[in-house]
Short mmCIF file of C-alpha atoms and ligand atoms in Angstrom, two decimals:
data_model
loop_
_atom_site.label_atom_id
_atom_site.label_comp_id
_atom_site.label_asym_id
_atom_site.label_seq_id
_atom_site.Cartn_x
_atom_site.Cartn_y
_atom_site.Cartn_z
CA MET A 6 -18.29 9.05 -44.47
CA ALA A 7 -16.19 9.48 -47.63
CA ASP A 8 -16.02 13.16 -46.80
CA SER A 9 -14.74 12.64 -43.26
CA ARG A 10 -12.16 10.21 -44.59
CA ARG A 11 -10.91 12.81 -47.04
CA LEU A 12 -10.73 15.53 -44.39
CA THR A 13 -9.00 13.37 -41.78
CA PRO A 14 -5.48 14.73 -41.18
CA ARG A 15 -2.53 12.49 -41.96
CA THR A 16 -0.85 10.70 -39.07
CA ASP A 17 2.54 12.33 -39.70
CA GLN A 18 0.92 15.78 -39.72
CA VAL A 19 -0.70 15.16 -36.35
CA LEU A 20 2.52 13.71 -34.90
CA ALA A 21 4.40 16.83 -36.03
CA GLU A 22 2.00 19.17 -34.20
CA PRO A 23 4.06 20.96 -31.48
CA ARG A 24 1.90 19.85 -28.50
CA ILE A 25 1.87 16.27 -29.77
CA ARG A 26 5.64 16.40 -30.25
CA ALA A 27 6.10 17.72 -26.72
CA ALA A 28 3.96 14.85 -25.44
CA THR A 29 6.10 12.39 -27.40
CA GLY A 30 9.19 13.78 -25.67
CA ARG A 31 7.53 13.26 -22.29
CA LEU A 32 5.71 9.94 -22.77
CA GLY A 33 7.45 8.21 -25.66
CA GLU A 34 6.30 7.40 -29.16
CA ARG A 35 4.28 4.25 -28.49
CA ILE A 36 1.79 5.84 -26.10
CA VAL A 37 1.31 9.04 -28.12
CA LYS A 38 0.95 7.19 -31.43
CA ALA A 39 -1.76 4.98 -29.92
CA ALA A 40 -3.75 8.02 -28.76
CA VAL A 41 -3.34 9.72 -32.14
CA ARG A 42 -4.41 6.56 -33.95
CA ASP A 43 -7.57 6.29 -31.81
CA ALA A 44 -8.47 9.95 -32.43
CA LEU A 45 -7.90 9.60 -36.18
CA GLU A 46 -10.07 6.51 -36.19
CA LEU A 47 -12.93 8.51 -34.64
CA CYS A 48 -12.37 11.27 -37.17
CA ARG A 49 -12.49 8.85 -40.12
CA ALA A 50 -15.73 7.43 -38.75
CA GLY A 51 -17.14 10.94 -38.66
CA ASP A 52 -17.35 11.03 -34.84
CA LEU A 53 -14.70 13.72 -34.39
CA ARG A 54 -14.09 16.94 -36.30
CA PRO A 55 -10.65 17.20 -37.95
CA ASP A 56 -9.84 20.23 -35.75
CA ASP A 57 -10.58 18.18 -32.65
CA VAL A 58 -8.14 15.36 -33.42
CA VAL A 59 -5.19 16.94 -31.61
CA PRO A 60 -7.17 18.02 -28.51
CA ALA A 61 -8.83 14.59 -28.31
CA ALA A 62 -5.50 12.78 -28.58
CA LEU A 63 -3.97 15.06 -25.93
CA ALA A 64 -6.95 14.53 -23.60
CA ALA A 65 -6.63 10.77 -23.92
CA LEU A 66 -2.95 10.74 -22.96
CA PRO A 67 -2.02 9.25 -19.59
CA SER A 68 -0.39 11.53 -17.03
CA SER A 69 2.82 9.49 -17.10
CA ALA A 70 4.57 6.91 -19.23
CA SER A 71 3.42 4.21 -16.81
CA SER A 72 0.06 2.58 -17.38
CA LEU A 73 -0.69 2.92 -13.65
CA ARG A 74 -3.36 5.56 -13.19
CA PRO A 75 -3.86 7.81 -10.22
CA VAL A 76 -7.11 6.90 -8.46
CA ILE A 77 -9.10 8.73 -5.78
CA ASN A 78 -9.47 6.28 -2.91
CA ALA A 79 -12.98 6.93 -1.62
CA THR A 80 -13.41 3.38 -0.31
CA GLY A 81 -13.06 4.33 3.35
CA ILE A 82 -10.20 1.85 3.61
CA VAL A 83 -7.14 3.87 4.50
CA VAL A 84 -4.55 1.28 3.43
CA HIS A 85 -6.18 -0.36 0.42
CA THR A 86 -4.15 -3.27 -0.98
CA ASN A 87 -5.68 -3.11 -4.46
CA LEU A 88 -4.97 0.64 -4.59
CA GLY A 89 -1.30 0.23 -3.73
CA ARG A 90 -1.55 0.41 0.08
CA ALA A 91 -0.08 3.54 1.68
CA PRO A 92 -0.03 6.68 -0.46
CA LEU A 93 3.39 8.29 0.03
CA SER A 94 3.92 11.66 1.67
CA ALA A 95 5.11 14.58 -0.44
CA ALA A 96 8.40 14.34 1.45
CA ALA A 97 8.82 10.73 0.38
CA VAL A 98 7.98 11.57 -3.24
CA ASP A 99 10.58 14.36 -3.22
CA ALA A 100 13.14 11.98 -1.76
CA ILE A 101 12.43 9.47 -4.53
CA ALA A 102 12.93 12.15 -7.18
CA VAL A 103 16.35 12.99 -5.70
CA ALA A 104 17.36 9.36 -5.35
CA ALA A 105 16.34 8.61 -8.93
CA GLY A 106 19.63 10.02 -10.20
CA ALA A 107 23.12 8.96 -9.16
CA THR A 108 23.27 9.14 -5.36
CA ASP A 109 25.62 8.24 -2.52
CA VAL A 110 23.42 5.29 -1.50
CA GLU A 111 26.48 3.08 -1.02
CA LEU A 112 29.33 5.57 -1.08
CA ASP A 113 30.86 7.52 1.79
CA LEU A 114 31.52 10.93 0.25
CA ASP A 115 33.91 11.88 3.10
CA THR A 116 36.32 9.04 2.43
CA GLY A 117 35.44 8.14 -1.14
CA ARG A 118 35.05 4.53 -0.05
CA ARG A 119 32.11 2.19 -0.06
CA GLY A 120 29.58 3.11 2.65
CA ARG A 121 26.82 1.07 4.30
CA ARG A 122 23.91 0.90 1.88
CA GLY A 123 20.93 2.96 2.98
CA ARG A 124 22.53 4.12 6.23
CA GLY A 125 20.26 7.18 6.40
CA ALA A 126 17.08 5.10 6.35
CA LEU A 127 18.50 2.60 8.84
CA ALA A 128 19.56 5.39 11.20
CA ALA A 129 16.13 7.02 11.00
CA LEU A 130 14.44 3.71 11.84
CA ALA A 131 16.81 3.01 14.72
CA ALA A 132 16.18 6.49 16.11
CA ALA A 133 12.41 5.97 15.88
CA VAL A 134 12.57 2.64 17.74
CA PRO A 135 15.04 3.07 20.62
CA ALA A 136 14.41 -0.50 21.85
CA ALA A 137 15.93 -1.89 18.63
CA GLU A 138 19.67 -2.51 18.88
CA ASP A 139 19.91 -2.83 15.10
CA VAL A 140 17.65 -2.69 12.04
CA HIS A 141 17.58 -4.07 8.52
CA VAL A 142 15.27 -3.47 5.55
CA VAL A 143 14.15 -5.96 2.89
CA ASN A 144 11.65 -6.03 0.05
CA ASN A 145 8.42 -6.56 2.01
CA GLY A 146 6.97 -8.03 5.18
CA ALA A 147 6.90 -11.55 3.78
CA ALA A 148 10.57 -11.23 2.80
CA ALA A 149 11.44 -10.12 6.34
CA LEU A 150 9.80 -13.23 7.74
CA ALA A 151 11.35 -15.48 5.09
CA LEU A 152 14.81 -14.09 5.84
CA ALA A 153 14.38 -14.56 9.58
CA ALA A 154 13.19 -18.14 9.08
CA SER A 155 15.97 -18.93 6.57
CA ALA A 156 18.77 -17.52 8.65
CA LEU A 157 17.59 -18.82 12.01
CA ALA A 158 15.33 -21.82 11.47
CA THR A 159 16.24 -23.84 8.34
CA GLY A 160 16.29 -27.48 9.44
CA ARG A 161 14.94 -26.51 12.83
CA ASN A 162 11.57 -25.82 14.46
CA ILE A 163 9.46 -22.73 14.82
CA VAL A 164 6.90 -22.88 17.61
CA VAL A 165 3.69 -21.04 16.70
CA SER A 166 0.10 -20.89 17.94
CA ARG A 167 -2.58 -22.54 15.75
CA GLY A 168 -4.62 -19.36 16.12
CA GLU A 169 -1.88 -17.39 14.36
CA LEU A 170 -1.41 -19.48 11.21
CA VAL A 171 -2.59 -16.68 9.02
CA GLU A 172 -3.34 -16.30 5.32
CA ILE A 173 -2.21 -12.78 4.44
CA GLY A 174 -4.14 -12.44 1.18
CA ASP A 175 -4.17 -13.57 -2.43
CA GLY A 176 -3.76 -17.16 -1.24
CA PHE A 177 -0.42 -16.60 0.55
CA ARG A 178 -0.15 -18.33 3.91
CA ILE A 179 2.48 -17.63 6.54
CA PRO A 180 2.90 -21.30 7.56
CA GLU A 181 3.61 -22.27 3.94
CA LEU A 182 6.08 -19.42 3.61
CA LEU A 183 7.98 -20.63 6.68
CA GLU A 184 7.99 -24.25 5.52
CA SER A 185 9.18 -23.22 2.05
CA VAL A 186 12.56 -22.22 3.51
CA GLY A 187 12.97 -25.55 5.26
CA ALA A 188 11.69 -24.76 8.74
CA THR A 189 9.34 -27.14 10.54
CA LEU A 190 6.34 -25.70 12.34
CA ARG A 191 5.49 -26.94 15.83
CA GLU A 192 1.88 -25.84 16.19
CA VAL A 193 0.59 -25.31 19.69
CA GLY A 194 -2.81 -24.62 21.25
CA THR A 195 -6.12 -24.52 19.41
CA THR A 196 -7.68 -22.00 17.03
CA ASN A 197 -9.12 -19.98 19.89
CA ARG A 198 -6.92 -20.71 22.90
CA VAL A 199 -3.27 -21.18 23.72
CA SER A 200 -1.38 -20.96 27.02
CA ARG A 201 2.22 -20.31 28.01
CA ASP A 202 2.47 -23.97 29.07
CA ASP A 203 1.56 -25.05 25.51
CA TYR A 204 4.53 -23.09 24.21
CA ALA A 205 6.82 -24.22 27.04
CA SER A 206 6.20 -27.91 26.41
CA ALA A 207 6.85 -27.54 22.65
CA VAL A 208 10.19 -25.79 23.06
CA ASP A 209 13.20 -28.11 22.89
CA GLU A 210 16.78 -28.08 21.58
CA GLN A 211 15.45 -28.17 18.00
CA THR A 212 13.53 -24.91 18.47
CA ALA A 213 14.95 -21.93 16.58
CA PHE A 214 12.43 -19.43 17.88
CA VAL A 215 8.90 -18.88 19.04
CA LEU A 216 6.90 -16.93 16.48
CA LYS A 217 4.10 -14.58 17.36
CA VAL A 218 2.05 -13.47 14.35
CA HIS A 219 -0.39 -10.59 14.58
CA PRO A 220 -3.63 -12.04 13.15
CA SER A 221 -3.94 -8.76 11.35
CA ASN A 222 -6.90 -9.31 9.07
CA PHE A 223 -9.35 -11.06 11.39
CA VAL A 224 -10.42 -11.11 15.05
CA VAL A 225 -11.10 -14.14 17.20
CA SER A 226 -13.67 -13.28 19.83
CA GLY A 227 -15.55 -15.14 22.53
CA PHE A 228 -13.80 -17.93 24.50
CA THR A 229 -10.23 -16.99 23.62
CA SER A 230 -6.82 -16.65 25.16
CA SER A 231 -3.43 -15.84 23.76
CA VAL A 232 -0.04 -15.37 25.34
CA GLY A 233 1.67 -11.98 25.46
CA VAL A 234 5.21 -11.36 24.28
CA ASP A 235 6.27 -10.63 27.86
CA GLN A 236 5.23 -14.13 28.95
CA LEU A 237 6.88 -15.80 25.96
CA ALA A 238 10.08 -13.87 26.54
CA SER A 239 10.79 -15.93 29.64
CA LEU A 240 11.09 -19.10 27.54
CA GLU A 241 14.63 -20.22 26.69
CA VAL A 242 14.43 -19.32 22.99
CA PRO A 243 14.17 -16.03 21.09
CA VAL A 244 10.71 -14.62 20.37
CA VAL A 245 10.14 -13.30 16.85
CA CYS A 246 7.07 -11.06 16.42
CA ASP A 247 5.51 -10.52 13.01
CA ILE A 248 3.54 -7.41 13.92
CA GLY A 249 2.33 -6.96 10.34
CA SER A 250 1.22 -3.44 9.80
CA GLY A 251 4.33 -1.66 10.97
CA LEU A 252 3.47 0.82 13.71
CA LEU A 253 6.83 1.83 15.13
CA ALA A 254 5.31 3.06 18.40
CA ARG A 255 1.87 2.75 20.01
CA HIS A 256 -0.89 4.75 18.35
CA PRO A 257 -3.51 6.36 20.63
CA ARG A 258 -6.36 5.65 18.20
CA LEU A 259 -5.33 1.99 17.77
CA PRO A 260 -4.60 0.84 21.33
CA ASP A 261 -4.67 -2.89 20.45
CA GLU A 262 -2.39 -2.69 17.42
CA PRO A 263 1.08 -4.02 18.28
CA SER A 264 4.08 -1.77 17.70
CA ALA A 265 7.76 -2.48 17.15
CA GLU A 266 8.81 -0.49 20.21
CA ALA A 267 6.28 -2.16 22.54
CA SER A 268 7.05 -5.67 21.26
CA LEU A 269 10.80 -5.21 21.72
CA ALA A 270 10.30 -3.61 25.12
CA ALA A 271 8.20 -6.63 26.13
CA GLY A 272 11.13 -8.90 25.29
CA ALA A 273 10.87 -9.81 21.60
CA ALA A 274 14.28 -10.62 20.09
CA LEU A 275 13.21 -9.64 16.58
CA VAL A 276 10.26 -7.82 15.04
CA THR A 277 9.20 -8.04 11.40
CA ALA A 278 6.75 -5.61 9.78
CA SER A 279 5.59 -4.06 6.51
CA GLY A 280 6.59 -0.54 5.54
CA ASP A 281 3.56 0.26 3.40
CA LYS A 282 0.74 -0.36 5.87
CA LEU A 283 0.32 1.79 8.99
CA LEU A 284 3.85 3.19 8.78
CA GLY A 285 2.60 4.87 5.60
CA GLY A 286 5.77 4.39 3.58
CA PRO A 287 7.01 2.50 0.53
CA GLN A 288 6.66 -1.26 0.16
CA CYS A 289 9.41 -2.80 2.27
CA GLY A 290 9.94 -5.18 5.16
CA LEU A 291 11.40 -4.02 8.44
CA LEU A 292 13.53 -6.17 10.72
CA LEU A 293 14.30 -4.69 14.13
CA GLY A 294 15.84 -6.24 17.22
CA ARG A 295 18.90 -7.71 18.86
CA ALA A 296 22.17 -6.76 17.21
CA ALA A 297 23.51 -10.32 16.91
CA LEU A 298 20.34 -11.58 15.20
CA VAL A 299 20.03 -8.65 12.81
CA HIS A 300 23.71 -9.10 11.93
CA ARG A 301 23.10 -12.76 11.05
CA LEU A 302 20.18 -11.81 8.82
CA ARG A 303 22.15 -9.08 7.08
CA ARG A 304 25.01 -11.49 6.27
CA HIS A 305 22.75 -14.34 5.07
CA PRO A 306 23.06 -15.02 1.29
CA LEU A 307 19.32 -14.51 0.81
CA ALA A 308 19.64 -10.93 2.13
CA ARG A 309 21.11 -9.91 -1.20
CA ALA A 310 18.15 -11.36 -3.08
CA LEU A 311 15.72 -9.46 -0.86
CA ARG A 312 17.48 -6.12 -0.74
CA VAL A 313 15.63 -2.91 -1.50
CA ASP A 314 16.49 -0.33 -4.12
CA LYS A 315 17.62 3.25 -3.56
CA LEU A 316 14.13 4.64 -4.23
CA THR A 317 12.67 2.58 -1.40
CA LEU A 318 15.46 3.59 0.96
CA ALA A 319 14.95 7.25 0.12
CA ALA A 320 11.17 7.08 0.60
CA LEU A 321 11.50 5.09 3.81
CA GLU A 322 13.88 7.59 5.39
CA ALA A 323 11.61 10.50 4.43
CA THR A 324 8.59 8.59 5.78
CA VAL A 325 10.20 7.88 9.14
CA SER A 326 11.87 11.25 9.73
CA GLY A 327 9.67 13.57 7.65
CA PRO A 328 6.29 15.18 8.36
CA PRO A 329 3.21 13.02 9.13
CA THR A 330 2.25 10.69 6.28
CA PRO A 331 -1.17 10.70 4.58
CA VAL A 332 -1.97 7.49 6.51
CA ALA A 333 -1.04 9.15 9.81
CA GLU A 334 -3.11 12.21 8.89
CA ALA A 335 -6.11 10.05 7.97
CA LEU A 336 -5.99 8.30 11.35
CA VAL A 337 -6.27 11.56 13.28
CA THR A 338 -8.66 13.54 11.07
CA ARG A 339 -11.70 14.46 13.14
CA PRO A 340 -15.05 13.04 11.91
CA GLU A 341 -16.62 16.54 12.09
CA GLU A 342 -13.99 17.79 9.67
CA LEU A 343 -14.74 14.90 7.29
CA MET A 344 -18.47 15.66 7.55
CA ARG A 345 -17.82 19.34 6.81
CA ARG A 346 -16.00 18.31 3.62
CA ALA A 347 -18.77 15.83 2.69
CA VAL A 348 -21.40 18.57 3.06
CA ALA A 349 -19.36 20.95 0.90
CA ILE A 350 -18.98 18.30 -1.82
CA GLY A 351 -22.68 17.46 -1.59
CA ALA A 352 -23.58 21.16 -1.98
CA ALA A 353 -21.34 21.41 -5.05
CA VAL A 354 -23.07 18.55 -6.91
CA GLN A 355 -26.67 18.62 -5.66
CA ASP A 356 -27.89 20.56 -8.71
CA VAL A 357 -26.98 17.62 -10.95
CA VAL A 358 -27.42 14.51 -8.81
CA ASP A 359 -29.41 13.06 -5.92
CA VAL A 360 -26.98 13.23 -3.01
CA CYS A 361 -26.86 13.09 0.77
CA CYS A 362 -24.12 13.01 3.39
CA VAL A 363 -23.82 10.18 5.88
CA VAL A 364 -21.71 9.07 8.81
CA SER A 365 -19.53 6.22 7.63
CA ALA A 366 -17.57 3.45 9.30
CA ALA A 367 -14.09 3.45 7.76
CA ALA A 368 -11.33 0.92 8.36
CA VAL A 369 -7.55 0.88 8.52
CA GLY A 370 -7.29 -1.96 5.95
CA GLY A 371 -4.17 -3.61 4.56
CA GLY A 372 -4.41 -6.15 7.35
CA GLY A 373 -4.18 -3.62 10.15
CA ALA A 374 -6.29 -3.03 13.24
CA PRO A 375 -8.92 -5.68 12.39
CA GLY A 376 -12.35 -4.91 13.76
CA VAL A 377 -11.52 -1.26 14.48
CA GLU A 378 -14.06 1.17 13.02
CA LEU A 379 -12.86 4.67 12.27
CA GLU A 380 -15.68 7.21 12.33
CA SER A 381 -15.76 8.98 8.99
CA ALA A 382 -18.14 10.77 6.64
CA ALA A 383 -19.23 9.98 3.09
CA VAL A 384 -21.10 11.45 0.19
CA SER A 385 -23.89 9.00 -0.65
CA LEU A 386 -24.96 8.60 -4.29
CA ASP A 387 -26.98 6.21 -6.45
CA ALA A 388 -25.04 2.93 -6.67
CA GLU A 389 -25.41 3.03 -10.46
CA LEU A 390 -22.73 5.72 -10.48
CA ALA A 391 -20.04 3.32 -9.20
CA ALA A 392 -18.94 2.17 -12.66
CA PRO A 393 -19.04 5.54 -14.45
CA LEU A 394 -17.02 7.13 -11.63
CA ARG A 395 -14.47 4.34 -11.78
CA LEU A 396 -14.21 4.68 -15.56
CA GLY A 397 -13.88 8.46 -15.69
CA PRO A 398 -10.72 10.38 -16.58
CA THR A 399 -9.98 10.70 -12.85
CA PRO A 400 -11.07 7.28 -11.59
CA VAL A 401 -12.90 7.42 -8.26
CA VAL A 402 -13.28 4.15 -6.36
CA GLY A 403 -15.99 4.21 -3.70
CA ARG A 404 -17.78 1.53 -1.72
CA VAL A 405 -21.24 0.18 -2.37
CA GLU A 406 -23.18 -0.34 0.84
CA ARG A 407 -26.88 -1.19 1.13
CA GLY A 408 -27.64 -0.12 -2.41
CA ARG A 409 -25.82 3.23 -2.22
CA LEU A 410 -22.43 4.32 -3.47
CA LEU A 411 -20.52 5.86 -0.57
CA LEU A 412 -17.61 8.15 -1.33
CA ASP A 413 -15.85 8.05 2.03
CA LEU A 414 -13.49 10.94 2.64
CA ILE A 415 -11.14 9.51 5.25
CA ALA A 416 -8.52 8.46 2.68
CA VAL A 417 -9.15 11.33 0.25
CA ALA A 418 -6.62 14.16 0.50
CA PRO A 419 -8.50 17.46 1.08
CA GLU A 420 -6.77 18.82 -2.04
CA ALA A 421 -8.60 16.15 -4.06
CA ASP A 422 -12.10 17.27 -3.02
CA ALA A 423 -12.35 19.56 -6.06
CA ASP A 424 -11.39 16.63 -8.33
CA LEU A 425 -14.07 14.53 -6.66
CA VAL A 426 -16.68 17.21 -7.34
CA ALA A 427 -15.53 17.49 -10.96
CA ALA A 428 -15.62 13.71 -11.41
CA VAL A 429 -19.18 13.42 -10.06
CA ARG A 430 -20.42 16.35 -12.15
CA ARG A 431 -18.77 14.99 -15.27
CA CYS A 432 -20.11 11.49 -14.92
CA VAL A 433 -23.72 12.61 -14.45
CA THR A 434 -23.70 15.34 -17.07
CA ALA A 435 -21.44 13.87 -19.76
CA ALA A 436 -22.73 11.51 -22.42
CA PRO A 437 -21.26 8.01 -22.01
CA SER A 438 -17.60 8.23 -23.00
CA PRO A 439 -16.64 6.56 -26.30
CA ALA A 440 -15.36 3.03 -25.89
CA PRO A 441 -11.77 3.53 -27.16
CA LEU A 442 -11.06 6.08 -24.44
CA ALA A 443 -12.53 4.07 -21.54
CA ALA A 444 -10.27 2.50 -18.95
CA THR A 445 -10.13 -1.04 -17.62
CA PRO A 446 -12.11 -1.38 -14.39
CA ALA A 447 -10.12 -1.40 -11.16
CA GLN A 448 -10.14 -4.56 -9.10
CA GLU A 449 -12.13 -4.08 -5.95
CA GLN A 450 -11.25 -5.38 -2.53
C1 LIG B 505 0.81 -7.85 5.71
C2 LIG B 505 1.38 -8.87 6.59
C3 LIG B 505 2.45 -9.66 6.16
C4 LIG B 505 3.03 -9.55 4.78
O1 LIG B 505 3.64 -8.33 4.57
P1 LIG B 505 3.87 -7.84 3.08
O2 LIG B 505 4.55 -6.52 3.25
O3 LIG B 505 2.54 -7.76 2.44
O4 LIG B 505 4.76 -8.85 2.42
C5 LIG B 505 2.96 -10.60 7.03
N1 LIG B 505 2.43 -10.74 8.27
C6 LIG B 505 1.42 -9.99 8.71
C7 LIG B 505 0.92 -10.21 10.08
C8 LIG B 505 0.84 -9.04 7.89
O5 LIG B 505 -0.18 -8.30 8.33
#
């Protein structure tokens, strides 16, 4: 013990080491010093050789100056809320890197005057949804709905079906959101059934709009009826559709998921949606619809409080006009291809662990396409491996089902298969990692 104390390098010596100094330039002093301190602590305790202090400190450094860690999403939930919803496309990431500096987000370079903020993203959205006369972007889906209710329905009524009074997660409820901006809800129908007549008899001169909410995270089945946008559009008041997950146009694999284009074509005056669910983009809220309504929302004082930053605008434009997003790719990957990858991963780890490959039922997630099962494939391991995989240097989050840990490949980028193999091999062959270097467990959905 005394010996290892004596041989432990001094902190300033370690911090002056060229690789450690380079890391300090990249990550900042606080993070690097903490890693060095932990490694020196191990060395003093005799658990690390003096020569290994620098490599151990470097290995413990995060990949960026943010404490957010990249995770392999092997849950089989494509849009996983706890894992940050949609992973961005490479095109969107590139666009963010460009926008991070000074950009012409609100400047017209031709005239040198102020330009409309985010016009590129707005134009891309408008082009993708021809039925929308105008579009606007806010911070998230809830903000889009709050802005619509504030601008159009404060002190007035919103007519909505009882079957669509949805809690969107983490205790947030759409009816409470609408009431919080001073709108009154006129609830119609019952939990399972509502008719056009129910809506018609609730509409009066106090009605601001009829709201149709996509009950995105549950399904009502059995003796049910709901009223389509086309039928509601013949009422005297505007129809606002909260479609939730943000498909711009119909998706062949999700025939029942509403889209902005279809809702507007059916007669909706305004559509609200999230940008980071099925659209596969950054967190934002989309508002699409009639020019006069969108104009009112854009000019409302609250619009300024809900506006998005340049990074979001850049990523959104690249998402809408760039190549298919990871979410879009996941939705069309063939199950045979996923099984081929599962078999290859299984073959690469079977010498160290008991493994088999199974057909898996994946889901869209993020409150999209409730009840829809996406056929996928998974590597099936002992459930005891769930925690070590989650705590490894490349955290892997799978799904425990009937006593097995399934690593579902639908939301794993093919490029990450090698990392998955390495993570499994490491966690079954490595000794338990020392406590100071272990990560906090991820929250599971
Ligand atoms: C997800 C969702 C919301 C909330 O959108 P956020 O982007 O999470 O704020 C609102 N309505 C519906 C129907 C949703 O699915």
